[in-house]
Amino acid sequence: MNVWITGTSSGLGKALAESLLNGHSVTGFSRRPATIHHPRYQHVCLDLEQIDQIATTIQTTISTQTEKHNLHPKDRYSIDLLILNAAVLGPVGDLQSTPIADVEATMSVNVWSNKVIIDTLFESEKQGAIKAPSQIIAISSGASKTGSRGWNTYSISKAALNMMIELYAAEEPGRKFISLAPGLAHTPMQDLIATKDDTEFPPAIRLKAARGTPMMPTAEEVANRIIASLQTIFSHQSGSYVDLRNI
């Protein structure tokens, strides 16, 4: 199985890649240098903030992978699973105090970069260059549903991501799309949240208390559970929002 994952330099994305490398080939995308070194891992530097560069990078990666696998032109390179994991926390605090430029920046990375990736892959399939993924997971968050004060642009962007995935599912009935909330995991994002003022970001109180307890497992533990649950995850209706904690 060929798997593409965004945000593989740290956190859940790195853990997912390392878990999947036990038997599969992984192409990872990150703005930072590779932190995984494995014969079945291909790292691609991609800064999702530079949204105008995404399509070109994806197309170049397709060409590189096609050449790497020494495929005949009639045998298209196939991507079996796409995991859209990369995201930024964005500003925390009250939305009314957040400049619109900060809202747009978070939306660009957490939502629109994923749209460009999906659209580029689908267009490449139409042109006969690849077989685009039949299974797509977008890493969402419980914050997309709670609307708790302080989540701000992160909550908005993840809610928009859920709807985008639902819309793609309606447009592409031959594929499976899932928005997956992985629950708490000890990642660099949680380390960043731990530095936030509880008065500006009330959810930080609960998140800080969960650190170092079974309520906040490691990224590796969460990644292993996701991989072990893939069949169950994709048994849900395409376009669904799925909370890993309820599986």
mmCIF file of C-alpha atoms in Angstrom:
data_model
loop_
_atom_site.group_PDB
_atom_site.id
_atom_site.type_symbol
_atom_site.label_atom_id
_atom_site.label_comp_id
_atom_site.label_asym_id
_atom_site.label_seq_id
_atom_site.Cartn_x
_atom_site.Cartn_y
_atom_site.Cartn_z
ATOM 1 C CA MET A 1 0.000 0.000 0.000
ATOM 2 C CA ASN A 2 1.267 3.487 -0.900
ATOM 3 C CA VAL A 3 0.330 6.095 1.713
ATOM 4 C CA TRP A 4 0.721 9.877 1.575
ATOM 5 C CA ILE A 5 0.706 11.814 4.854
ATOM 6 C CA THR A 6 1.113 15.518 5.551
ATOM 7 C CA GLY A 7 2.899 16.836 8.617
ATOM 8 C CA THR A 8 5.285 13.928 9.167
ATOM 9 C CA SER A 9 8.206 15.698 10.854
ATOM 10 C CA SER A 10 6.705 15.402 14.351
ATOM 11 C CA GLY A 11 3.647 14.541 16.393
ATOM 12 C CA LEU A 12 0.822 12.374 15.121
ATOM 13 C CA GLY A 13 1.904 12.607 11.489
ATOM 14 C CA LYS A 14 5.353 11.226 12.259
ATOM 15 C CA ALA A 15 3.869 8.494 14.441
ATOM 16 C CA LEU A 16 1.398 7.500 11.715
ATOM 17 C CA ALA A 17 4.167 7.319 9.141
ATOM 18 C CA GLU A 18 6.407 5.198 11.363
ATOM 19 C CA SER A 19 3.559 2.835 12.178
ATOM 20 C CA LEU A 20 2.564 2.422 8.532
ATOM 21 C CA LEU A 21 6.153 1.791 7.455
ATOM 22 C CA ASN A 22 5.717 -1.619 9.039
ATOM 23 C CA GLY A 23 4.732 -3.137 5.715
ATOM 24 C CA HIS A 24 3.794 -0.135 3.580
ATOM 25 C CA SER A 25 5.446 2.651 1.598
ATOM 26 C CA VAL A 26 4.972 6.195 2.907
ATOM 27 C CA THR A 27 5.479 9.560 1.254
ATOM 28 C CA GLY A 28 5.574 12.259 3.908
ATOM 29 C CA PHE A 29 5.213 16.007 3.499
ATOM 30 C CA SER A 30 6.503 18.599 5.945
ATOM 31 C CA ARG A 31 7.986 22.083 5.888
ATOM 32 C CA ARG A 32 10.811 20.805 8.080
ATOM 33 C CA PRO A 33 13.572 18.342 7.105
ATOM 34 C CA ALA A 34 13.005 14.611 7.358
ATOM 35 C CA THR A 35 13.043 13.077 10.820
ATOM 36 C CA ILE A 36 12.255 9.578 9.525
ATOM 37 C CA HIS A 37 14.885 7.488 7.796
ATOM 38 C CA HIS A 38 13.593 4.269 6.292
ATOM 39 C CA PRO A 39 14.004 2.622 2.874
ATOM 40 C CA ARG A 40 10.248 2.783 2.257
ATOM 41 C CA TYR A 41 9.934 6.434 3.328
ATOM 42 C CA GLN A 42 10.132 9.342 0.885
ATOM 43 C CA HIS A 43 10.248 12.834 2.388
ATOM 44 C CA VAL A 44 9.029 15.911 0.535
ATOM 45 C CA CYS A 45 9.594 19.428 1.843
ATOM 46 C CA LEU A 46 6.330 21.345 1.526
ATOM 47 C CA ASP A 47 5.246 24.455 3.407
ATOM 48 C CA LEU A 48 1.447 24.497 3.406
ATOM 49 C CA GLU A 49 1.498 28.227 4.139
ATOM 50 C CA GLN A 50 2.872 28.682 0.606
ATOM 51 C CA ILE A 51 -0.384 27.580 -0.932
ATOM 52 C CA ASP A 52 0.578 28.642 -4.461
ATOM 53 C CA GLN A 53 3.450 26.122 -4.422
ATOM 54 C CA ILE A 54 1.466 23.070 -3.334
ATOM 55 C CA ALA A 55 0.177 21.902 -6.718
ATOM 56 C CA THR A 56 3.626 22.078 -8.325
ATOM 57 C CA THR A 57 5.191 20.138 -5.448
ATOM 58 C CA ILE A 58 2.506 17.449 -5.650
ATOM 59 C CA GLN A 59 2.967 17.108 -9.409
ATOM 60 C CA THR A 60 6.750 16.862 -9.023
ATOM 61 C CA THR A 61 6.319 14.210 -6.336
ATOM 62 C CA ILE A 62 4.065 12.191 -8.629
ATOM 63 C CA SER A 63 6.719 12.278 -11.352
ATOM 64 C CA THR A 64 9.451 11.326 -8.880
ATOM 65 C CA GLN A 65 7.483 8.407 -7.498
ATOM 66 C CA THR A 66 6.562 7.164 -10.961
ATOM 67 C CA GLU A 67 10.238 7.146 -11.938
ATOM 68 C CA LYS A 68 11.294 5.611 -8.619
ATOM 69 C CA HIS A 69 8.931 2.689 -9.091
ATOM 70 C CA ASN A 70 10.110 2.329 -12.710
ATOM 71 C CA LEU A 71 6.524 2.129 -13.914
ATOM 72 C CA HIS A 72 5.525 1.677 -17.515
ATOM 73 C CA PRO A 73 3.408 4.640 -18.749
ATOM 74 C CA LYS A 74 0.377 2.347 -18.870
ATOM 75 C CA ASP A 75 0.872 1.323 -15.218
ATOM 76 C CA ARG A 76 -0.070 4.381 -13.226
ATOM 77 C CA TYR A 77 1.429 5.083 -9.808
ATOM 78 C CA SER A 78 -1.273 4.395 -7.227
ATOM 79 C CA ILE A 79 -1.869 6.227 -3.955
ATOM 80 C CA ASP A 80 -3.991 3.964 -1.777
ATOM 81 C CA LEU A 81 -4.466 6.116 1.312
ATOM 82 C CA LEU A 82 -4.147 9.876 1.868
ATOM 83 C CA ILE A 83 -3.960 11.211 5.437
ATOM 84 C CA LEU A 84 -4.319 14.984 5.670
ATOM 85 C CA ASN A 85 -2.801 15.505 9.079
ATOM 86 C CA ALA A 86 -0.838 18.775 9.028
ATOM 87 C CA ALA A 87 -2.410 21.712 10.833
ATOM 88 C CA VAL A 88 -1.595 24.786 12.899
ATOM 89 C CA LEU A 89 -3.166 25.784 16.216
ATOM 90 C CA GLY A 90 -3.519 29.403 15.205
ATOM 91 C CA PRO A 91 -4.174 32.164 17.743
ATOM 92 C CA VAL A 92 -6.026 31.355 20.942
ATOM 93 C CA GLY A 93 -8.210 33.793 22.827
ATOM 94 C CA ASP A 94 -11.394 35.599 21.883
ATOM 95 C CA LEU A 95 -12.425 35.651 18.254
ATOM 96 C CA GLN A 96 -13.519 39.278 18.413
ATOM 97 C CA SER A 97 -9.925 40.255 19.188
ATOM 98 C CA THR A 98 -8.447 38.189 16.362
ATOM 99 C CA PRO A 99 -7.408 40.033 13.187
ATOM 100 C CA ILE A 100 -8.978 38.657 10.035
ATOM 101 C CA ALA A 101 -5.483 38.051 8.635
ATOM 102 C CA ASP A 102 -4.878 35.492 11.412
ATOM 103 C CA VAL A 103 -8.191 33.789 10.625
ATOM 104 C CA GLU A 104 -7.264 33.594 6.950
ATOM 105 C CA ALA A 105 -3.793 32.206 7.736
ATOM 106 C CA THR A 106 -5.212 29.363 9.840
ATOM 107 C CA MET A 107 -7.888 28.567 7.274
ATOM 108 C CA SER A 108 -5.295 28.506 4.510
ATOM 109 C CA VAL A 109 -3.202 25.822 6.210
ATOM 110 C CA ASN A 110 -5.932 23.787 7.907
ATOM 111 C CA VAL A 111 -8.502 23.798 5.102
ATOM 112 C CA TRP A 112 -7.515 25.235 1.732
ATOM 113 C CA SER A 113 -4.116 23.551 1.492
ATOM 114 C CA ASN A 114 -5.958 20.238 1.770
ATOM 115 C CA LYS A 115 -8.317 21.265 -1.012
ATOM 116 C CA VAL A 116 -5.364 21.992 -3.286
ATOM 117 C CA ILE A 117 -3.798 18.608 -2.509
ATOM 118 C CA ILE A 118 -7.039 16.724 -3.175
ATOM 119 C CA ASP A 119 -7.831 18.668 -6.350
ATOM 120 C CA THR A 120 -4.309 18.227 -7.721
ATOM 121 C CA LEU A 121 -4.410 14.476 -7.156
ATOM 122 C CA PHE A 122 -7.834 14.130 -8.748
ATOM 123 C CA GLU A 123 -6.798 16.220 -11.745
ATOM 124 C CA SER A 124 -3.644 14.133 -12.134
ATOM 125 C CA GLU A 125 -5.804 11.018 -12.231
ATOM 126 C CA LYS A 126 -8.009 12.548 -14.916
ATOM 127 C CA GLN A 127 -4.876 13.215 -16.960
ATOM 128 C CA GLY A 128 -3.801 9.597 -16.562
ATOM 129 C CA ALA A 129 -0.724 10.309 -14.446
ATOM 130 C CA ILE A 130 -1.758 8.397 -11.303
ATOM 131 C CA LYS A 131 -4.504 6.472 -9.583
ATOM 132 C CA ALA A 132 -5.685 8.934 -6.939
ATOM 133 C CA PRO A 133 -6.448 7.696 -3.412
ATOM 134 C CA SER A 134 -9.677 5.813 -2.889
ATOM 135 C CA GLN A 135 -9.459 6.368 0.868
ATOM 136 C CA ILE A 136 -8.895 9.798 2.410
ATOM 137 C CA ILE A 137 -8.686 10.696 6.100
ATOM 138 C CA ALA A 138 -8.653 14.312 7.216
ATOM 139 C CA ILE A 139 -7.489 14.664 10.814
ATOM 140 C CA SER A 140 -10.148 16.735 12.544
ATOM 141 C CA SER A 141 -10.697 17.542 16.213
ATOM 142 C CA GLY A 142 -13.337 17.518 18.903
ATOM 143 C CA ALA A 143 -12.808 21.289 18.871
ATOM 144 C CA SER A 144 -14.722 21.326 15.581
ATOM 145 C CA LYS A 145 -17.843 20.392 17.529
ATOM 146 C CA THR A 146 -17.494 21.976 20.975
ATOM 147 C CA GLY A 147 -17.123 25.668 20.189
ATOM 148 C CA SER A 148 -15.361 26.226 23.511
ATOM 149 C CA ARG A 149 -14.106 29.730 24.163
ATOM 150 C CA GLY A 150 -10.521 30.221 23.091
ATOM 151 C CA TRP A 151 -10.272 27.554 20.374
ATOM 152 C CA ASN A 152 -10.866 30.399 17.947
ATOM 153 C CA THR A 153 -9.570 29.892 14.390
ATOM 154 C CA TYR A 154 -8.581 26.267 15.055
ATOM 155 C CA SER A 155 -12.173 25.342 15.889
ATOM 156 C CA ILE A 156 -13.522 27.225 12.875
ATOM 157 C CA SER A 157 -11.005 25.660 10.509
ATOM 158 C CA LYS A 158 -11.650 22.107 11.714
ATOM 159 C CA ALA A 159 -15.424 22.599 11.410
ATOM 160 C CA ALA A 160 -14.886 23.838 7.842
ATOM 161 C CA LEU A 161 -12.640 20.849 7.159
ATOM 162 C CA ASN A 162 -15.429 18.496 8.273
ATOM 163 C CA MET A 163 -17.845 20.097 5.844
ATOM 164 C CA MET A 164 -15.321 20.114 3.010
ATOM 165 C CA ILE A 165 -14.805 16.373 3.450
ATOM 166 C CA GLU A 166 -18.560 15.825 3.472
ATOM 167 C CA LEU A 167 -18.903 17.785 0.230
ATOM 168 C CA TYR A 168 -16.116 15.843 -1.472
ATOM 169 C CA ALA A 169 -17.811 12.606 -0.428
ATOM 170 C CA ALA A 170 -20.968 13.730 -2.221
ATOM 171 C CA GLU A 171 -18.976 14.614 -5.355
ATOM 172 C CA GLU A 172 -16.864 11.446 -5.406
ATOM 173 C CA PRO A 173 -19.099 8.473 -4.490
ATOM 174 C CA GLY A 174 -16.450 5.996 -5.626
ATOM 175 C CA ARG A 175 -14.086 7.047 -2.828
ATOM 176 C CA LYS A 176 -14.227 7.016 0.961
ATOM 177 C CA PHE A 177 -13.710 10.292 2.843
ATOM 178 C CA ILE A 178 -13.582 10.474 6.645
ATOM 179 C CA SER A 179 -12.987 13.346 9.067
ATOM 180 C CA LEU A 180 -11.279 11.686 12.019
ATOM 181 C CA ALA A 181 -10.986 13.187 15.488
ATOM 182 C CA PRO A 182 -8.133 11.275 17.149
ATOM 183 C CA GLY A 183 -8.807 12.486 20.680
ATOM 184 C CA LEU A 184 -6.065 13.733 22.948
ATOM 185 C CA ALA A 185 -2.481 12.866 22.098
ATOM 186 C CA HIS A 186 0.753 14.207 23.536
ATOM 187 C CA THR A 187 2.130 16.133 20.558
ATOM 188 C CA PRO A 188 4.029 19.402 20.036
ATOM 189 C CA MET A 189 0.651 21.128 19.678
ATOM 190 C CA GLN A 190 -0.234 20.047 23.210
ATOM 191 C CA ASP A 191 3.125 21.388 24.388
ATOM 192 C CA LEU A 192 2.187 24.725 22.842
ATOM 193 C CA ILE A 193 -1.268 24.675 24.445
ATOM 194 C CA ALA A 194 0.378 24.078 27.838
ATOM 195 C CA THR A 195 1.991 27.512 27.563
ATOM 196 C CA LYS A 196 -1.316 29.321 27.098
ATOM 197 C CA ASP A 197 -3.085 31.422 29.711
ATOM 198 C CA ASP A 198 -6.042 29.537 31.186
ATOM 199 C CA THR A 199 -8.081 32.738 31.432
ATOM 200 C CA GLU A 200 -7.790 33.334 27.676
ATOM 201 C CA PHE A 201 -8.098 29.669 26.792
ATOM 202 C CA PRO A 202 -10.258 27.784 29.337
ATOM 203 C CA PRO A 203 -9.890 24.378 27.563
ATOM 204 C CA ALA A 204 -6.205 24.529 28.503
ATOM 205 C CA ILE A 205 -7.144 23.732 32.111
ATOM 206 C CA ARG A 206 -8.456 20.291 31.147
ATOM 207 C CA LEU A 207 -5.695 19.659 28.629
ATOM 208 C CA LYS A 208 -2.924 20.532 31.078
ATOM 209 C CA ALA A 209 -4.472 18.240 33.697
ATOM 210 C CA ALA A 210 -4.525 15.354 31.191
ATOM 211 C CA ARG A 211 -0.804 15.595 30.421
ATOM 212 C CA GLY A 212 1.146 12.623 31.740
ATOM 213 C CA THR A 213 -2.023 10.598 32.396
ATOM 214 C CA PRO A 214 -3.838 7.855 30.440
ATOM 215 C CA MET A 215 -6.241 10.585 29.290
ATOM 216 C CA MET A 216 -3.492 11.902 26.999
ATOM 217 C CA PRO A 217 -1.718 8.939 25.360
ATOM 218 C CA THR A 218 1.420 9.337 23.298
ATOM 219 C CA ALA A 219 1.244 10.133 19.615
ATOM 220 C CA GLU A 220 2.572 6.636 18.917
ATOM 221 C CA GLU A 221 -0.239 5.028 20.915
ATOM 222 C CA VAL A 222 -2.889 7.053 19.076
ATOM 223 C CA ALA A 223 -1.296 6.363 15.688
ATOM 224 C CA ASN A 224 -1.216 2.622 16.341
ATOM 225 C CA ARG A 225 -4.871 2.698 17.319
ATOM 226 C CA ILE A 226 -5.799 4.575 14.139
ATOM 227 C CA ILE A 227 -3.919 2.091 11.953
ATOM 228 C CA ALA A 228 -5.463 -0.876 13.775
ATOM 229 C CA SER A 229 -8.934 0.681 13.326
ATOM 230 C CA LEU A 230 -8.729 1.614 9.634
ATOM 231 C CA GLN A 231 -11.271 -1.000 8.570
ATOM 232 C CA THR A 232 -13.744 0.208 11.194
ATOM 233 C CA ILE A 233 -13.062 3.858 10.399
ATOM 234 C CA PHE A 234 -13.822 3.347 6.719
ATOM 235 C CA SER A 235 -16.911 1.279 7.491
ATOM 236 C CA HIS A 236 -18.654 4.572 8.309
ATOM 237 C CA GLN A 237 -20.545 6.399 5.613
ATOM 238 C CA SER A 238 -18.284 8.437 3.368
ATOM 239 C CA GLY A 239 -18.128 12.042 4.521
ATOM 240 C CA SER A 240 -18.687 11.123 8.166
ATOM 241 C CA TYR A 241 -17.073 12.720 11.186
ATOM 242 C CA VAL A 242 -15.664 9.900 13.291
ATOM 243 C CA ASP A 243 -14.320 10.197 16.834
ATOM 244 C CA LEU A 244 -11.650 7.581 17.459
ATOM 245 C CA ARG A 245 -12.602 7.490 21.146
ATOM 246 C CA ASN A 246 -16.027 6.112 20.196
ATOM 247 C CA ILE A 247 -14.659 3.210 18.159
#
